[in-house]
Amino acid sequence: MPDPDDKEFAKTLAKGLEVLAAFDRETPGMTISEVANRFGFNRAVARRIVRTLEILGYLKQERRVYSLTPRVLRLGYGYLASNKVGNVIHPILKQVTAEIDEPCSMGVLDGNEVVYVAHSPGEQRHFSVGLTVGSRLPLLTTATGRALLSRLPEDHTKSLIQEAPLDRETPKTEMNRERITTLITEARQQGYAYAEDEVEIGLASVAVPVVSAAGVLIGAINVVVNNGRVDESTLRSDYAGSLKRCAVHLAAALG
Amino acid sequence: MPDPDDKEFAKTLAKGLEVLAAFDRETPGMTISEVANRFGFNRAVARRIVRTLEILGYLKQERRVYSLTPRVLRLGYGYLASNKVGNVIHPILKQVTAEIDEPCSMGVLDGNEVVYVAHSPGEQRHFSVGLTVGSRLPLLTTATGRALLSRLPEDHTKSLIQEAPLDRETPKTEMNRERITTLITEARQQGYAYAEDEVEIGLASVAVPVVSAAGVLIGAINVVVNNGRVDESTLRSDYAGSLKRCAVHLAAALG
């Protein structure tokens, strides 16, 4: 793989993608000055990148504030379509939602994070998890992340446990990497991973890896619930059981 | 807006985005030579772009074939998150699916196409529509497209009716732009648009625009069914009615 300092590395392309990826719920819009400040670009560079993205239709401007247009969805669509998210994954996830009447999702590994590629919403309740396609969550402190880690090649799992970020999000976030190693070993033995109150107080989740017949990790599927409404034993028995059956269907359909 | 021939236009950024957007179900992977041929880049340019995207983690390589990684979902996530797709749109769409037990979706205008930003799958049937976030459909021959056109400013609607692509996908595809104008006028009067057998034989769809209290078009929501299973009058009465109630909730939540 070439070095990022190589002359082969297209810096303007990298900067443009960095700008597109920076918009989120907290930062739905930025001015050219804000782009320059945030990324340490000089103003001419920031202006050139932002206006190029505007000409291409990926950004729109209103009173000097630039925000994303739906055209950015083109860039992720190829991944979703070629991985059969619409026609295979969604219908199978829907069966879990029908069985247990809770929202469920599929996540995959992206670097040292989990990214969600599909989501089947449950019945609307007062409490509702705002997950969507592209939502990112930490690897080490979520059930989905631990389910993924439980089925990666051992060296890869070890290095991710050492290197993935570990931020204390609640008083219950597990911050000890050795204890996390133990939880992942348990997940491998049980066939599911469990996490509660670690990303947000009040949320519990169970997750099951999806592994192809050839043994390749495809992703992990999970259910997140309000832990005041569903108890731990239901999650670990009934919900983990539904997810395991779903994982078998997914592996057969995707593997 | 600056000219694409302007020196301010970052051509490498444009080329990189063109490459990322080109992957889909039919083209899940490309070699460097295929990228060069498809876009008319010389081989050195194609190599520089592809390897930059690989270094950044957006493409991965297996036996010289490059394909998308889930990292591309970062680029669309900001749009979905800042437009409240996960926490507002999905739960409201889910209510329609619960009412009529059919999949429903929300689409928005992107240039002269419809792009789907949210999808609530119905119960799995033998027949299942492979729509997903980022799916693109024609504007003039779909119910969703006509619903959007029924509530755009008049000049914008007129120019899109003249300029949007019109491809004969089935023997029933409406190819007459005047007749399409009439269908859009009817949609404005009825509060919903209808299309059958135009994109694919056997599919019928009804769609309703979502318009903010200030009169700004946000998007359109639609239901697609197998027209052998659900008849036209059910679509035009019951299903259009459910969608209209949903559109009111969405407008209140998003406007």
mmCIF file of C-alpha atoms in Angstrom, chain A residues 1-4 7-10 12-14 16-17 20-21 23-25 28 47-49 51-56 58 68-82 85-87 90-91 94-95 108-111 113 115-117 119 121-124 128 130-136, chain B residues 1-4 7-10 12-14 16-17 20-21 23-25 28 47-49 51-56 58 68-82 85-87 90-91 94-95 108-111 113 115-117 119 121-124 128 130-136:
data_model
loop_
_atom_site.group_PDB
_atom_site.id
_atom_site.type_symbol
_atom_site.label_atom_id
_atom_site.label_comp_id
_atom_site.label_asym_id
_atom_site.label_seq_id
_atom_site.Cartn_x
_atom_site.Cartn_y
_atom_site.Cartn_z
ATOM 1 C CA MET A 1 0.000 0.000 0.000
ATOM 2 C CA PRO A 2 1.491 3.394 -0.933
ATOM 3 C CA ASP A 3 2.463 5.891 1.711
ATOM 4 C CA PRO A 4 0.108 8.874 2.271
ATOM 5 C CA LYS A 7 3.215 11.833 -4.633
ATOM 6 C CA GLU A 8 0.688 9.196 -5.733
ATOM 7 C CA PHE A 9 -1.566 10.284 -2.870
ATOM 8 C CA ALA A 10 -4.232 12.730 -4.114
ATOM 9 C CA THR A 12 -7.374 17.194 -2.609
ATOM 10 C CA LEU A 13 -9.459 14.040 -2.934
ATOM 11 C CA ALA A 14 -8.613 13.122 0.673
ATOM 12 C CA GLY A 16 -12.855 16.567 -0.028
ATOM 13 C CA LEU A 17 -13.859 13.234 1.491
ATOM 14 C CA LEU A 20 -18.104 15.292 3.320
ATOM 15 C CA ALA A 21 -17.657 12.872 6.236
ATOM 16 C CA PHE A 23 -21.285 16.618 8.588
ATOM 17 C CA ASP A 24 -23.495 15.006 11.214
ATOM 18 C CA ARG A 25 -26.367 15.739 13.585
ATOM 19 C CA PRO A 28 -25.425 19.867 9.815
ATOM 20 C CA ARG A 47 -13.087 27.430 -0.774
ATOM 21 C CA ARG A 48 -11.885 25.340 -3.720
ATOM 22 C CA ILE A 49 -12.999 22.087 -2.079
ATOM 23 C CA ARG A 51 -17.229 24.966 -4.235
ATOM 24 C CA THR A 52 -16.166 21.889 -6.154
ATOM 25 C CA LEU A 53 -18.497 19.819 -3.956
ATOM 26 C CA GLU A 54 -21.234 22.378 -4.625
ATOM 27 C CA ILE A 55 -20.736 22.210 -8.422
ATOM 28 C CA LEU A 56 -20.904 18.425 -8.225
ATOM 29 C CA TYR A 58 -22.981 17.110 -3.036
ATOM 30 C CA LEU A 68 -25.163 17.967 2.416
ATOM 31 C CA THR A 69 -27.625 17.128 -0.343
ATOM 32 C CA PRO A 70 -29.166 13.657 -0.814
ATOM 33 C CA ARG A 71 -26.641 13.122 -3.621
ATOM 34 C CA VAL A 72 -24.130 11.924 -0.983
ATOM 35 C CA LEU A 73 -26.293 8.813 -0.652
ATOM 36 C CA ARG A 74 -24.978 7.778 -4.098
ATOM 37 C CA LEU A 75 -21.604 7.181 -2.531
ATOM 38 C CA GLY A 76 -22.811 4.596 -0.040
ATOM 39 C CA TYR A 77 -25.446 3.049 -2.268
ATOM 40 C CA GLY A 78 -23.009 0.816 -4.149
ATOM 41 C CA TYR A 79 -21.943 -0.765 -0.874
ATOM 42 C CA LEU A 80 -25.525 -1.364 0.232
ATOM 43 C CA ALA A 81 -26.627 -2.698 -3.162
ATOM 44 C CA SER A 82 -23.652 -4.975 -3.778
ATOM 45 C CA VAL A 85 -28.826 -4.921 2.053
ATOM 46 C CA GLY A 86 -32.171 -4.015 0.469
ATOM 47 C CA ASN A 87 -33.221 -7.301 -1.040
ATOM 48 C CA HIS A 90 -33.734 -6.161 5.372
ATOM 49 C CA PRO A 91 -36.345 -8.896 4.801
ATOM 50 C CA LYS A 94 -37.697 -7.996 9.588
ATOM 51 C CA GLN A 95 -38.448 -11.585 10.633
ATOM 52 C CA VAL A 108 -20.003 -4.499 10.238
ATOM 53 C CA LEU A 109 -16.435 -3.706 11.189
ATOM 54 C CA ASP A 110 -15.008 -0.449 9.788
ATOM 55 C CA GLY A 111 -11.457 0.117 11.034
ATOM 56 C CA GLU A 113 -15.541 1.051 14.900
ATOM 57 C CA VAL A 115 -20.937 0.849 11.347
ATOM 58 C CA TYR A 116 -24.601 -0.088 10.925
ATOM 59 C CA VAL A 117 -25.578 -1.184 7.410
ATOM 60 C CA HIS A 119 -31.901 -1.441 10.572
ATOM 61 C CA PRO A 121 -37.408 -0.590 13.338
ATOM 62 C CA GLY A 122 -39.763 -2.166 15.885
ATOM 63 C CA GLU A 123 -43.133 -0.788 16.920
ATOM 64 C CA GLN A 124 -42.834 2.811 17.928
ATOM 65 C CA SER A 128 -36.817 4.777 20.446
ATOM 66 C CA GLY A 130 -32.055 6.652 16.717
ATOM 67 C CA LEU A 131 -29.915 4.148 14.811
ATOM 68 C CA THR A 132 -29.788 4.459 11.052
ATOM 69 C CA VAL A 133 -27.722 3.209 8.150
ATOM 70 C CA GLY A 134 -24.222 4.626 8.636
ATOM 71 C CA SER A 135 -24.553 5.110 12.405
ATOM 72 C CA ARG A 136 -21.186 4.456 14.070
ATOM 73 C CA MET B 1 -21.647 29.125 -8.980
ATOM 74 C CA PRO B 2 -18.159 28.693 -10.478
ATOM 75 C CA ASP B 3 -17.645 27.023 -13.843
ATOM 76 C CA PRO B 4 -16.376 23.397 -13.861
ATOM 77 C CA LYS B 7 -9.124 26.615 -12.013
ATOM 78 C CA GLU B 8 -11.053 26.595 -8.732
ATOM 79 C CA PHE B 9 -12.596 23.276 -9.712
ATOM 80 C CA ALA B 10 -10.695 20.373 -8.101
ATOM 81 C CA THR B 12 -9.122 14.985 -8.850
ATOM 82 C CA LEU B 13 -11.807 15.326 -6.191
ATOM 83 C CA ALA B 14 -14.492 15.144 -8.893
ATOM 84 C CA GLY B 16 -12.594 10.311 -7.048
ATOM 85 C CA LEU B 17 -16.274 10.884 -6.279
ATOM 86 C CA LEU B 20 -16.982 5.920 -5.688
ATOM 87 C CA ALA B 21 -20.456 6.551 -7.116
ATOM 88 C CA PHE B 23 -20.059 0.880 -7.875
ATOM 89 C CA ASP B 24 -23.451 -0.827 -7.764
ATOM 90 C CA ARG B 25 -25.113 -4.236 -7.914
ATOM 91 C CA PRO B 28 -19.475 -4.466 -7.371
ATOM 92 C CA ARG B 47 -4.117 4.316 -10.313
ATOM 93 C CA ARG B 48 -3.544 7.449 -8.230
ATOM 94 C CA ILE B 49 -7.277 7.862 -7.531
ATOM 95 C CA ARG B 51 -4.888 3.875 -4.460
ATOM 96 C CA THR B 52 -5.743 7.108 -2.643
ATOM 97 C CA LEU B 53 -9.238 5.733 -1.999
ATOM 98 C CA GLU B 54 -7.629 2.508 -0.773
ATOM 99 C CA ILE B 55 -5.278 4.351 1.631
ATOM 100 C CA LEU B 56 -8.259 6.278 2.976
ATOM 101 C CA TYR B 58 -12.973 3.582 1.112
ATOM 102 C CA LEU B 68 -16.258 -0.507 -1.674
ATOM 103 C CA THR B 69 -15.819 -0.857 2.090
ATOM 104 C CA PRO B 70 -18.511 0.119 4.630
ATOM 105 C CA ARG B 71 -16.516 3.314 5.225
ATOM 106 C CA VAL B 72 -18.389 4.872 2.276
ATOM 107 C CA LEU B 73 -21.456 4.907 4.508
ATOM 108 C CA ARG B 74 -19.754 7.721 6.456
ATOM 109 C CA LEU B 75 -20.302 9.989 3.499
ATOM 110 C CA GLY B 76 -24.080 9.628 3.469
ATOM 111 C CA TYR B 77 -24.530 9.356 7.209
ATOM 112 C CA GLY B 78 -24.387 13.091 7.820
ATOM 113 C CA TYR B 79 -27.309 13.595 5.468
ATOM 114 C CA LEU B 80 -29.379 10.861 7.114
ATOM 115 C CA ALA B 81 -28.550 12.013 10.651
ATOM 116 C CA SER B 82 -29.074 15.724 10.088
ATOM 117 C CA VAL B 85 -33.993 9.744 9.185
ATOM 118 C CA GLY B 86 -33.213 7.321 12.016
ATOM 119 C CA ASN B 87 -34.980 8.947 14.921
ATOM 120 C CA HIS B 90 -38.236 5.596 10.347
ATOM 121 C CA PRO B 91 -40.591 5.406 13.339
ATOM 122 C CA LYS B 94 -43.214 2.172 10.510
ATOM 123 C CA GLN B 95 -46.713 3.235 11.562
ATOM 124 C CA VAL B 108 -36.443 13.107 -2.119
ATOM 125 C CA LEU B 109 -35.511 14.974 -5.276
ATOM 126 C CA ASP B 110 -31.874 14.715 -6.363
ATOM 127 C CA GLY B 111 -31.281 16.567 -9.629
ATOM 128 C CA GLU B 113 -34.067 11.626 -10.140
ATOM 129 C CA VAL B 115 -33.394 9.000 -4.264
ATOM 130 C CA TYR B 116 -34.794 6.957 -1.378
ATOM 131 C CA VAL B 117 -33.674 8.122 2.065
ATOM 132 C CA HIS B 119 -37.467 2.426 3.858
ATOM 133 C CA PRO B 121 -39.950 -3.142 5.013
ATOM 134 C CA GLY B 122 -43.310 -4.934 5.251
ATOM 135 C CA GLU B 123 -43.780 -8.599 6.100
ATOM 136 C CA GLN B 124 -41.673 -10.776 3.877
ATOM 137 C CA SER B 128 -40.246 -8.319 -2.301
ATOM 138 C CA GLY B 130 -35.284 -4.481 -3.286
ATOM 139 C CA LEU B 131 -35.405 -0.789 -2.366
ATOM 140 C CA THR B 132 -32.817 0.488 0.070
ATOM 141 C CA VAL B 133 -31.421 3.799 1.266
ATOM 142 C CA GLY B 134 -29.755 5.419 -1.744
ATOM 143 C CA SER B 135 -31.821 3.545 -4.351
ATOM 144 C CA ARG B 136 -32.466 5.811 -7.334
#
